[in-house]
């Protein structure tokens, strides 16, 4: 009986702790925000974007395939489209096509803000052109949507930022804080010619930035389970990137007399081991921050769970791991992408190679990934080699309590008042990683409403943006510049 009494007392204390934590789990959403800038650019802004979309600024890993005349035309288009910017702002080029603009502020004591993006685009997959409702480089509209490669990734952000600055210059606005604009020409391949070079120049000049805003997060219109309102996802960090080759060499021979395990079998077994032993799931790489922002907006039951992660973390991890996107947010992912072996169906291959792509969670490194791979495979016959062509360590995590995040949050609430704002971890890579050397506060957000179907259009077929959403992007950047002056 005494044991039962103590059990009941313990249960009451536990419930009380859970409820107290939930009651202290207050909303992080800003409410007292200034109205957005009354930007008036009309159809002319859309027309300028159309011209930009018609230029095939396609990046290729093999730079010799790149049609640089299209990049030259893009730079000329910007000069023609934004005359005030090119008269009043300082402009520099890096490796011919990388761009850096500086709009000098009146108060040198205030650190500059950097808005960045990229204007190169990925190729359209051969044979898929006929699947587009409108040609991918036609800049044509249908049903209020503008179709074309770059409407989402990322010409729309670049042009919208320039439209915002051009409009502000036209109103006579003079910033207190210096505003810098940086646009890369090769983000879709490496970013080495553009953003990396620009960031290195800022570092040499000892320019310390207040915050950086790049592409990354979106306004997810179909929300998050438990939330009915759109959710604005501001990336406060991004995953690292590494690809590893697994290779083995055997004697080969005739397929009529195979060994117990061929070279293909050895590599396939190694891949299978890696898939069966994933990296551990963690909530401390952006998810905990995200739950702090969305948790208070959830219904009662979910609010208790997110307010008490110390108890419910295993349940949260289990639920999130059920979806591909949730699982990718939880851990370093393992994705076999290429398998090479054999030349003839009756000949045993001598060499077999598999390529595995890893997207690395902050808190881990390329080196720790290699160590994990070696430990899991545990087979001296398998050679493990990191592909050196492109490697990126996970970014540092930026602070959602810093000024930059607050100004972005404030601007989102002004332009999109029904939206819930939250930090999150960006799963893909952006040019912003290069700017960590000059600024600890880097955020990744494009003010573009999208649902799950829309996100598949990025790098896919029928990439598009609504004209209304594009005009709201311009309003967002103009408002953000104004909000960032103090």
Tab-separated table of C-alpha atoms in Angstrom:
chain	number	residue	atom	x	y	z
A	1	UNK	CA	0.000	0.000	0.000
A	2	UNK	CA	2.810	2.407	0.905
A	3	UNK	CA	4.502	1.613	-2.409
A	4	UNK	CA	1.325	2.470	-4.313
A	5	UNK	CA	0.988	5.737	-2.378
A	6	UNK	CA	4.520	6.767	-3.325
A	7	UNK	CA	3.821	5.790	-6.924
A	8	UNK	CA	0.727	8.021	-6.969
A	9	UNK	CA	2.655	10.893	-5.388
A	10	UNK	CA	5.370	10.500	-8.008
A	11	UNK	CA	2.764	10.482	-10.771
A	12	UNK	CA	1.131	13.654	-9.420
A	13	UNK	CA	4.530	15.385	-9.233
A	14	UNK	CA	5.322	14.300	-12.803
A	15	UNK	CA	1.990	15.620	-14.122
A	16	UNK	CA	2.527	18.876	-12.228
A	17	UNK	CA	6.010	19.297	-13.741
A	18	UNK	CA	4.659	18.607	-17.235
A	19	UNK	CA	1.860	21.157	-16.816
A	20	UNK	CA	4.113	23.815	-15.308
A	21	UNK	CA	6.573	23.420	-18.181
A	22	UNK	CA	3.711	23.696	-20.639
A	23	UNK	CA	2.366	26.857	-18.988
A	24	UNK	CA	5.860	28.394	-19.134
A	25	UNK	CA	6.066	27.413	-22.819
A	26	UNK	CA	5.033	30.829	-24.089
A	27	UNK	CA	4.659	31.972	-27.681
A	28	UNK	CA	7.734	33.334	-29.464
A	29	UNK	CA	5.694	34.976	-32.223
A	30	UNK	CA	6.094	38.743	-32.573
A	31	UNK	CA	2.833	40.682	-32.497
A	32	UNK	CA	3.673	44.399	-32.402
A	33	UNK	CA	5.192	44.818	-35.876
A	34	UNK	CA	5.334	47.744	-38.267
A	35	UNK	CA	3.275	47.617	-41.477
A	36	UNK	CA	5.109	46.552	-44.631
A	37	UNK	CA	6.599	49.020	-47.087
A	38	UNK	CA	4.032	50.328	-49.566
A	39	UNK	CA	6.005	49.172	-52.597
A	40	UNK	CA	4.483	50.038	-55.955
A	41	UNK	CA	6.269	48.498	-58.938
A	42	UNK	CA	3.331	46.957	-60.827
A	43	UNK	CA	3.756	44.795	-63.926
A	44	UNK	CA	7.095	46.364	-64.840
A	45	UNK	CA	8.870	44.308	-62.143
A	46	UNK	CA	7.389	41.095	-63.534
A	47	UNK	CA	8.491	42.122	-67.024
A	48	UNK	CA	12.073	42.583	-65.794
A	49	UNK	CA	11.997	39.138	-64.179
A	50	UNK	CA	10.716	37.676	-67.454
A	51	UNK	CA	13.754	39.047	-69.282
A	52	UNK	CA	16.064	37.521	-66.666
A	53	UNK	CA	14.363	34.122	-66.939
A	54	UNK	CA	14.881	34.095	-70.708
A	55	UNK	CA	18.650	34.098	-70.238
A	56	UNK	CA	20.095	30.574	-69.947
A	57	UNK	CA	22.531	31.182	-67.102
A	58	UNK	CA	23.063	27.451	-66.620
A	59	UNK	CA	25.935	26.205	-64.449
A	60	UNK	CA	27.780	23.008	-65.292
A	61	UNK	CA	30.325	21.141	-63.201
A	62	UNK	CA	32.492	21.140	-66.304
A	63	UNK	CA	32.994	24.886	-66.665
A	64	UNK	CA	33.903	24.521	-70.354
A	65	UNK	CA	30.245	23.695	-71.051
A	66	UNK	CA	29.028	26.984	-69.544
A	67	UNK	CA	27.737	29.545	-72.043
A	68	UNK	CA	29.307	32.638	-70.512
A	69	UNK	CA	27.653	34.925	-73.064
A	70	UNK	CA	24.390	34.380	-71.182
A	71	UNK	CA	26.041	35.567	-67.966
A	72	UNK	CA	27.393	38.649	-69.731
A	73	UNK	CA	23.911	39.429	-71.014
A	74	UNK	CA	22.499	39.001	-67.510
A	75	UNK	CA	24.894	41.615	-66.115
A	76	UNK	CA	23.966	44.005	-68.939
A	77	UNK	CA	20.288	43.382	-68.224
A	78	UNK	CA	20.778	44.372	-64.577
A	79	UNK	CA	22.459	47.620	-65.619
A	80	UNK	CA	19.560	48.455	-67.927
A	81	UNK	CA	16.836	47.356	-65.477
A	82	UNK	CA	18.158	49.112	-62.362
A	83	UNK	CA	19.695	52.451	-63.403
A	84	UNK	CA	19.526	54.059	-59.925
A	85	UNK	CA	21.435	51.163	-58.361
A	86	UNK	CA	24.156	51.377	-60.977
A	87	UNK	CA	24.459	55.127	-60.574
A	88	UNK	CA	24.387	55.360	-56.795
A	89	UNK	CA	25.791	52.076	-55.420
A	90	UNK	CA	29.345	50.813	-55.639
A	91	UNK	CA	29.543	47.651	-57.774
A	92	UNK	CA	32.363	45.116	-57.999
A	93	UNK	CA	32.704	41.946	-60.044
A	94	UNK	CA	34.504	38.757	-59.002
A	95	UNK	CA	35.725	36.229	-61.557
A	96	UNK	CA	33.843	38.305	-64.140
A	97	UNK	CA	30.298	37.354	-63.136
A	98	UNK	CA	30.099	37.414	-59.332
A	99	UNK	CA	28.535	40.672	-58.113
A	100	UNK	CA	28.893	42.758	-54.948
A	101	UNK	CA	26.957	46.002	-54.449
A	102	UNK	CA	27.455	48.357	-51.525
A	103	UNK	CA	24.836	50.911	-50.441
A	104	UNK	CA	26.741	53.050	-47.951
A	105	UNK	CA	24.909	53.833	-44.714
A	106	UNK	CA	25.124	57.113	-42.829
A	107	UNK	CA	26.171	55.503	-39.527
A	108	UNK	CA	29.538	53.672	-39.806
A	109	UNK	CA	29.110	52.356	-36.247
A	110	UNK	CA	26.383	49.994	-37.468
A	111	UNK	CA	27.562	46.718	-39.005
A	112	UNK	CA	26.422	46.134	-42.607
A	113	UNK	CA	23.680	43.699	-43.579
A	114	UNK	CA	24.315	41.360	-46.514
A	115	UNK	CA	21.475	40.100	-48.717
A	116	UNK	CA	22.676	37.394	-51.052
A	117	UNK	CA	21.510	34.956	-53.694
A	118	UNK	CA	22.581	33.394	-56.981
A	119	UNK	CA	21.448	33.796	-60.555
A	120	UNK	CA	22.805	30.614	-62.109
A	121	UNK	CA	20.342	27.762	-62.624
A	122	UNK	CA	20.464	23.997	-63.097
A	123	UNK	CA	20.013	22.471	-66.555
A	124	UNK	CA	16.676	21.127	-67.717
A	125	UNK	CA	16.902	17.333	-67.910
A	126	UNK	CA	17.147	16.235	-71.517
A	127	UNK	CA	13.803	14.917	-72.780
A	128	UNK	CA	11.664	16.653	-70.125
A	129	UNK	CA	11.155	19.928	-72.020
A	130	UNK	CA	7.800	18.730	-73.384
A	131	UNK	CA	6.567	18.118	-69.818
A	132	UNK	CA	6.685	21.845	-69.070
A	133	UNK	CA	3.405	23.794	-69.409
A	134	UNK	CA	5.471	26.694	-70.674
A	135	UNK	CA	9.058	26.518	-72.019
A	136	UNK	CA	11.657	26.539	-69.195
A	137	UNK	CA	13.453	29.569	-70.670
A	138	UNK	CA	10.467	31.279	-72.245
A	139	UNK	CA	9.435	33.453	-69.312
A	140	UNK	CA	5.761	32.842	-70.151
A	141	UNK	CA	2.705	32.977	-67.885
A	142	UNK	CA	-0.337	30.805	-67.375
A	143	UNK	CA	-3.073	31.203	-64.784
A	144	UNK	CA	-1.256	33.945	-62.903
A	145	UNK	CA	1.972	31.899	-62.672
A	146	UNK	CA	5.250	32.755	-64.330
A	147	UNK	CA	7.054	29.621	-65.540
A	148	UNK	CA	10.776	29.193	-65.970
A	149	UNK	CA	14.029	27.895	-64.582
A	150	UNK	CA	15.025	30.306	-61.810
A	151	UNK	CA	11.538	31.409	-60.760
A	152	UNK	CA	12.115	29.640	-57.443
A	153	UNK	CA	15.852	28.969	-57.427
A	154	UNK	CA	17.035	31.736	-57.351
A	155	UNK	CA	16.650	34.528	-59.888
A	156	UNK	CA	13.415	35.644	-58.258
A	157	UNK	CA	15.232	36.452	-54.991
A	158	UNK	CA	18.044	38.282	-56.788
A	159	UNK	CA	15.686	40.387	-58.906
A	160	UNK	CA	13.311	41.032	-55.973
A	161	UNK	CA	16.177	42.357	-53.821
A	162	UNK	CA	17.318	44.645	-56.621
A	163	UNK	CA	13.740	45.805	-57.236
A	164	UNK	CA	13.415	46.647	-53.534
A	165	UNK	CA	16.637	48.688	-53.498
A	166	UNK	CA	15.763	50.443	-56.760
A	167	UNK	CA	12.339	51.391	-55.360
A	168	UNK	CA	13.820	52.638	-52.071
A	169	UNK	CA	16.337	54.761	-53.978
A	170	UNK	CA	13.443	56.218	-55.943
A	171	UNK	CA	11.715	57.289	-52.724
A	172	UNK	CA	14.858	59.097	-51.539
A	173	UNK	CA	15.478	56.583	-48.743
A	174	UNK	CA	19.004	56.702	-47.308
A	175	UNK	CA	20.009	53.829	-45.007
A	176	UNK	CA	21.618	54.378	-41.635
A	177	UNK	CA	23.177	50.905	-41.895
A	178	UNK	CA	25.175	49.883	-44.954
A	179	UNK	CA	23.359	47.362	-47.145
A	180	UNK	CA	25.401	44.948	-49.246
A	181	UNK	CA	24.107	42.726	-52.040
A	182	UNK	CA	26.129	39.701	-53.211
A	183	UNK	CA	25.150	37.466	-56.124
A	184	UNK	CA	26.994	34.315	-57.121
A	185	UNK	CA	27.227	32.807	-60.594
A	186	UNK	CA	27.979	29.179	-59.698
A	187	UNK	CA	26.038	28.209	-56.568
A	188	UNK	CA	24.510	25.217	-58.348
A	189	UNK	CA	27.914	23.605	-58.824
A	190	UNK	CA	30.334	24.719	-56.085
A	191	UNK	CA	30.070	28.441	-55.354
A	192	UNK	CA	33.863	28.686	-55.561
A	193	UNK	CA	34.008	31.299	-58.334
A	194	UNK	CA	31.276	33.463	-56.859
A	195	UNK	CA	30.325	33.415	-53.185
A	196	UNK	CA	33.579	31.926	-51.905
A	197	UNK	CA	35.609	34.600	-53.710
A	198	UNK	CA	33.327	37.419	-52.528
A	199	UNK	CA	33.425	36.170	-48.926
A	200	UNK	CA	37.236	35.954	-49.060
A	201	UNK	CA	37.393	39.573	-50.227
A	202	UNK	CA	35.176	40.713	-47.335
A	203	UNK	CA	37.407	38.801	-44.934
A	204	UNK	CA	40.560	40.431	-46.306
A	205	UNK	CA	38.913	43.825	-45.868
A	206	UNK	CA	38.018	42.904	-42.279
A	207	UNK	CA	34.325	43.637	-42.863
A	208	UNK	CA	32.204	42.271	-40.024
A	209	UNK	CA	28.520	41.861	-40.910
A	210	UNK	CA	25.490	42.154	-38.620
A	211	UNK	CA	23.735	39.309	-40.403
A	212	UNK	CA	23.488	37.550	-43.761
A	213	UNK	CA	20.257	36.486	-45.461
A	214	UNK	CA	20.403	33.905	-48.241
A	215	UNK	CA	17.916	31.522	-49.859
A	216	UNK	CA	16.903	28.365	-48.010
A	217	UNK	CA	13.688	28.246	-46.005
A	218	UNK	CA	10.245	28.991	-47.425
A	219	UNK	CA	6.725	29.722	-46.245
A	220	UNK	CA	5.201	26.241	-46.089
A	221	UNK	CA	1.548	26.780	-46.895
A	222	UNK	CA	0.400	23.258	-46.018
A	223	UNK	CA	1.948	23.774	-42.613
A	224	UNK	CA	3.336	21.236	-40.213
A	225	UNK	CA	1.272	18.448	-38.613
A	226	UNK	CA	-0.606	20.026	-35.710
A	227	UNK	CA	-0.553	23.522	-37.236
A	228	UNK	CA	-3.154	24.878	-39.624
A	229	UNK	CA	-1.418	28.183	-40.410
A	230	UNK	CA	1.437	28.647	-42.904
A	231	UNK	CA	4.880	28.225	-41.356
A	232	UNK	CA	7.858	30.424	-42.272
A	233	UNK	CA	11.024	28.347	-41.977
A	234	UNK	CA	14.159	30.399	-41.327
A	235	UNK	CA	17.291	28.293	-41.684
A	236	UNK	CA	19.727	28.865	-38.816
A	237	UNK	CA	22.196	26.254	-40.054
A	238	UNK	CA	22.761	23.859	-42.912
A	239	UNK	CA	24.072	20.366	-43.317
A	240	UNK	CA	27.502	19.478	-44.568
A	241	UNK	CA	28.211	17.477	-47.705
A	242	UNK	CA	30.547	14.617	-48.570
A	243	UNK	CA	30.531	11.730	-51.015
A	244	UNK	CA	32.499	8.575	-50.289
A	245	UNK	CA	33.533	5.840	-52.707
A	246	UNK	CA	33.610	2.221	-51.574
A	247	UNK	CA	35.848	0.136	-53.834
A	248	UNK	CA	37.048	-3.440	-53.930
A	249	UNK	CA	39.187	-5.385	-56.409
A	250	UNK	CA	38.959	-9.138	-57.047
A	251	UNK	CA	40.432	-11.586	-59.560
A	252	UNK	CA	37.451	-11.580	-61.904
A	253	UNK	CA	36.995	-14.569	-64.219
A	254	UNK	CA	34.179	-16.471	-65.903
A	255	UNK	CA	30.677	-16.195	-64.473
A	256	UNK	CA	30.244	-19.989	-64.671
A	257	UNK	CA	32.666	-20.410	-61.760
A	258	UNK	CA	31.962	-17.526	-59.350
A	259	UNK	CA	33.553	-17.247	-55.898
A	260	UNK	CA	31.399	-17.231	-52.787
A	261	UNK	CA	31.275	-13.432	-52.975
A	262	UNK	CA	32.071	-11.350	-56.037
A	263	UNK	CA	33.413	-7.802	-56.015
A	264	UNK	CA	29.843	-6.600	-56.578
A	265	UNK	CA	28.660	-8.699	-53.646
A	266	UNK	CA	31.361	-7.296	-51.381
A	267	UNK	CA	30.495	-3.677	-52.149
A	268	UNK	CA	26.757	-4.365	-52.022
A	269	UNK	CA	27.222	-5.925	-48.588
A	270	UNK	CA	29.110	-2.825	-47.416
A	271	UNK	CA	26.312	-0.563	-48.682
A	272	UNK	CA	23.723	-2.727	-46.957
A	273	UNK	CA	25.602	-2.463	-43.645
A	274	UNK	CA	25.606	1.335	-43.879
A	275	UNK	CA	21.868	1.451	-44.590
A	276	UNK	CA	21.131	-0.891	-41.683
A	277	UNK	CA	23.289	1.152	-39.270
A	278	UNK	CA	22.282	4.801	-39.757
A	279	UNK	CA	23.802	7.692	-37.853
A	280	UNK	CA	22.144	8.393	-34.475
A	281	UNK	CA	19.071	10.626	-34.380
A	282	UNK	CA	19.520	13.949	-32.561
A	283	UNK	CA	17.281	16.873	-31.645
A	284	UNK	CA	20.079	19.325	-30.816
A	285	UNK	CA	20.906	20.487	-34.358
A	286	UNK	CA	18.096	22.961	-34.904
A	287	UNK	CA	15.065	20.827	-34.055
A	288	UNK	CA	15.082	21.828	-30.398
A	289	UNK	CA	15.019	25.493	-31.465
A	290	UNK	CA	12.227	24.767	-33.931
A	291	UNK	CA	10.111	23.077	-31.273
A	292	UNK	CA	10.574	26.093	-29.001
A	293	UNK	CA	8.898	28.263	-31.659
A	294	UNK	CA	6.174	25.957	-33.015
A	295	UNK	CA	5.429	24.060	-29.784
A	296	UNK	CA	3.491	26.893	-28.084
A	297	UNK	CA	1.270	27.185	-31.193
A	298	UNK	CA	0.290	23.490	-31.072
A	299	UNK	CA	-2.875	21.902	-29.601
A	300	UNK	CA	-2.821	20.940	-25.909
A	301	UNK	CA	-1.455	17.386	-26.226
A	302	UNK	CA	1.375	18.256	-28.584
A	303	UNK	CA	2.203	21.360	-26.584
A	304	UNK	CA	2.852	19.204	-23.493
A	305	UNK	CA	5.153	16.935	-25.526
A	306	UNK	CA	7.245	19.761	-27.013
A	307	UNK	CA	7.420	21.607	-23.687
A	308	UNK	CA	8.917	18.493	-22.094
A	309	UNK	CA	11.499	17.210	-24.528
A	310	UNK	CA	13.545	15.920	-21.578
A	311	UNK	CA	10.893	13.184	-21.229
A	312	UNK	CA	9.379	12.792	-24.681
A	313	UNK	CA	12.497	13.067	-26.873
A	314	UNK	CA	12.469	9.315	-27.772
A	315	UNK	CA	8.835	9.591	-28.910
A	316	UNK	CA	9.563	12.733	-30.941
A	317	UNK	CA	12.515	11.055	-32.652
A	318	UNK	CA	10.463	7.949	-33.450
A	319	UNK	CA	7.618	9.967	-34.987
A	320	UNK	CA	9.885	12.214	-37.043
A	321	UNK	CA	11.912	9.307	-38.386
A	322	UNK	CA	8.789	7.947	-40.099
A	323	UNK	CA	9.021	10.494	-42.935
A	324	UNK	CA	11.996	11.047	-45.232
A	325	UNK	CA	12.140	14.794	-44.538
A	326	UNK	CA	11.754	14.301	-40.789
A	327	UNK	CA	14.421	11.619	-40.734
A	328	UNK	CA	16.784	13.883	-42.716
A	329	UNK	CA	16.336	16.604	-40.106
A	330	UNK	CA	17.231	14.184	-37.310
A	331	UNK	CA	20.465	12.675	-38.516
A	332	UNK	CA	23.330	12.556	-40.977
A	333	UNK	CA	21.799	10.785	-43.959
A	334	UNK	CA	23.281	7.934	-45.987
A	335	UNK	CA	22.304	7.847	-49.662
A	336	UNK	CA	23.863	5.359	-52.126
A	337	UNK	CA	23.735	7.161	-55.479
A	338	UNK	CA	26.094	5.460	-57.973
A	339	UNK	CA	27.134	1.827	-58.540
A	340	UNK	CA	29.775	0.914	-61.123
A	341	UNK	CA	30.868	-2.638	-61.947
A	342	UNK	CA	31.011	-5.091	-64.807
A	343	UNK	CA	31.051	-4.834	-68.593
A	344	UNK	CA	29.527	-8.145	-69.734
A	345	UNK	CA	26.890	-10.460	-68.328
A	346	UNK	CA	29.116	-13.576	-68.311
A	347	UNK	CA	32.290	-11.939	-66.992
A	348	UNK	CA	32.993	-11.447	-63.296
A	349	UNK	CA	33.964	-7.810	-62.691
A	350	UNK	CA	37.425	-7.203	-61.260
A	351	UNK	CA	36.542	-3.871	-59.682
A	352	UNK	CA	33.293	-2.635	-58.141
A	353	UNK	CA	32.639	0.851	-56.777
A	354	UNK	CA	29.699	2.416	-54.965
A	355	UNK	CA	29.320	6.120	-54.257
A	356	UNK	CA	27.502	7.147	-51.080
A	357	UNK	CA	26.395	10.735	-50.491
A	358	UNK	CA	26.238	11.973	-46.894
A	359	UNK	CA	24.449	15.135	-45.725
A	360	UNK	CA	26.095	15.842	-42.400
A	361	UNK	CA	24.258	17.083	-39.333
A	362	UNK	CA	25.816	20.011	-37.414
A	363	UNK	CA	27.835	18.616	-34.532
A	364	UNK	CA	29.429	15.996	-36.785
A	365	UNK	CA	32.193	16.382	-39.378
A	366	UNK	CA	33.391	14.861	-42.634
A	367	UNK	CA	36.090	13.111	-40.592
A	368	UNK	CA	33.583	11.593	-38.150
A	369	UNK	CA	31.504	10.364	-41.105
A	370	UNK	CA	34.533	8.564	-42.571
A	371	UNK	CA	35.236	7.010	-39.168
A	372	UNK	CA	31.615	5.815	-38.908
A	373	UNK	CA	31.785	4.277	-42.400
A	374	UNK	CA	34.982	2.365	-41.621
A	375	UNK	CA	33.626	1.095	-38.294
A	376	UNK	CA	30.304	-0.082	-39.743
A	377	UNK	CA	31.789	-1.816	-42.808
A	378	UNK	CA	34.691	-3.326	-40.822
A	379	UNK	CA	36.153	-5.031	-43.892
A	380	UNK	CA	39.754	-4.464	-45.010
A	381	UNK	CA	38.847	-5.568	-48.534
A	382	UNK	CA	36.769	-2.389	-48.980
A	383	UNK	CA	38.686	0.813	-49.676
A	384	UNK	CA	37.034	3.978	-48.324
A	385	UNK	CA	37.885	7.199	-50.168
A	386	UNK	CA	36.385	10.677	-49.803
A	387	UNK	CA	35.728	12.372	-53.146
A	388	UNK	CA	37.716	15.604	-52.943
A	389	UNK	CA	35.871	17.485	-55.703
A	390	UNK	CA	33.366	18.977	-53.299
A	391	UNK	CA	33.356	18.726	-49.506
A	392	UNK	CA	31.516	20.960	-47.083
A	393	UNK	CA	31.542	20.776	-43.303
A	394	UNK	CA	28.221	21.501	-41.541
A	395	UNK	CA	27.691	25.194	-40.886
A	396	UNK	CA	27.760	26.748	-37.415
A	397	UNK	CA	24.287	27.298	-35.946
A	398	UNK	CA	23.090	30.915	-35.876
A	399	UNK	CA	21.234	32.443	-32.942
A	400	UNK	CA	17.434	32.864	-33.238
A	401	UNK	CA	17.665	35.470	-30.453
A	402	UNK	CA	20.069	37.674	-32.444
A	403	UNK	CA	19.111	40.935	-34.119
A	404	UNK	CA	19.115	39.497	-37.631
A	405	UNK	CA	16.631	36.744	-36.856
A	406	UNK	CA	14.407	39.218	-35.014
A	407	UNK	CA	14.383	41.620	-37.981
A	408	UNK	CA	13.556	38.823	-40.422
A	409	UNK	CA	10.855	37.552	-38.051
A	410	UNK	CA	9.431	41.065	-37.709
A	411	UNK	CA	9.358	41.518	-41.488
A	412	UNK	CA	7.645	38.181	-42.133
A	413	UNK	CA	4.944	39.069	-39.620
A	414	UNK	CA	4.444	42.430	-41.310
A	415	UNK	CA	4.148	41.097	-44.853
A	416	UNK	CA	2.575	37.706	-44.041
A	417	UNK	CA	0.658	38.334	-40.777
A	418	UNK	CA	-1.024	34.892	-40.578
A	419	UNK	CA	2.287	33.057	-40.699
A	420	UNK	CA	3.983	31.227	-37.816
A	421	UNK	CA	7.734	31.881	-37.798
A	422	UNK	CA	10.282	29.289	-36.712
A	423	UNK	CA	13.988	28.501	-37.039
A	424	UNK	CA	14.898	25.205	-38.679
A	425	UNK	CA	17.818	23.297	-40.184
A	426	UNK	CA	18.326	23.741	-43.938
A	427	UNK	CA	18.844	20.295	-45.460
A	428	UNK	CA	20.449	21.427	-48.719
A	429	UNK	CA	23.516	23.560	-49.288
A	430	UNK	CA	23.626	27.284	-50.035
A	431	UNK	CA	26.254	29.906	-50.813
A	432	UNK	CA	25.750	31.313	-47.312
A	433	UNK	CA	28.188	28.782	-45.819
A	434	UNK	CA	31.085	30.794	-47.246
A	435	UNK	CA	30.098	33.909	-45.293
A	436	UNK	CA	30.557	32.223	-41.906
A	437	UNK	CA	34.123	33.581	-41.974
A	438	UNK	CA	32.798	37.183	-41.746
A	439	UNK	CA	29.533	36.739	-39.839
A	440	UNK	CA	28.273	34.301	-37.183
A	441	UNK	CA	24.610	35.170	-37.784
A	442	UNK	CA	23.561	33.654	-41.111
A	443	UNK	CA	19.945	32.966	-42.009
A	444	UNK	CA	18.381	31.177	-44.957
A	445	UNK	CA	14.901	32.217	-46.047
A	446	UNK	CA	13.084	33.058	-49.261
A	447	UNK	CA	9.705	34.788	-48.791
A	448	UNK	CA	7.956	32.375	-51.149
A	449	UNK	CA	4.776	30.468	-50.197
A	450	UNK	CA	5.003	26.819	-51.273
A	451	UNK	CA	3.246	23.546	-50.553
A	452	UNK	CA	4.759	20.066	-50.871
A	453	UNK	CA	3.941	19.913	-54.575
A	454	UNK	CA	5.624	23.260	-55.202
A	455	UNK	CA	8.848	22.181	-53.499
A	456	UNK	CA	9.167	19.356	-56.049
A	457	UNK	CA	9.365	22.004	-58.787
A	458	UNK	CA	12.723	23.269	-57.492
A	459	UNK	CA	15.291	21.718	-59.871
A	460	UNK	CA	12.313	19.864	-61.353
A	461	UNK	CA	9.668	20.314	-64.016
A	462	UNK	CA	7.317	23.305	-64.231
A	463	UNK	CA	9.246	25.524	-61.860
A	464	UNK	CA	7.041	28.584	-61.365
A	465	UNK	CA	6.083	31.510	-59.153
A	466	UNK	CA	2.847	33.451	-58.971
A	467	UNK	CA	3.074	37.089	-59.970
A	468	UNK	CA	1.393	38.056	-56.699
A	469	UNK	CA	3.993	36.126	-54.689
A	470	UNK	CA	6.815	37.793	-56.597
A	471	UNK	CA	5.457	41.249	-55.807
A	472	UNK	CA	5.241	40.232	-52.144
A	473	UNK	CA	8.899	39.190	-52.302
A	474	UNK	CA	9.824	42.707	-53.380
A	475	UNK	CA	7.706	44.129	-50.556
A	476	UNK	CA	9.428	41.773	-48.090
A	477	UNK	CA	12.978	42.839	-49.020
A	478	UNK	CA	12.107	46.552	-49.027
A	479	UNK	CA	10.511	46.164	-45.583
A	480	UNK	CA	13.465	44.138	-44.273
A	481	UNK	CA	15.939	46.827	-45.341
A	482	UNK	CA	13.872	49.447	-43.513
A	483	UNK	CA	13.466	47.259	-40.426
A	484	UNK	CA	17.223	46.621	-40.261
A	485	UNK	CA	18.244	50.250	-39.857
A	486	UNK	CA	18.557	50.115	-36.062
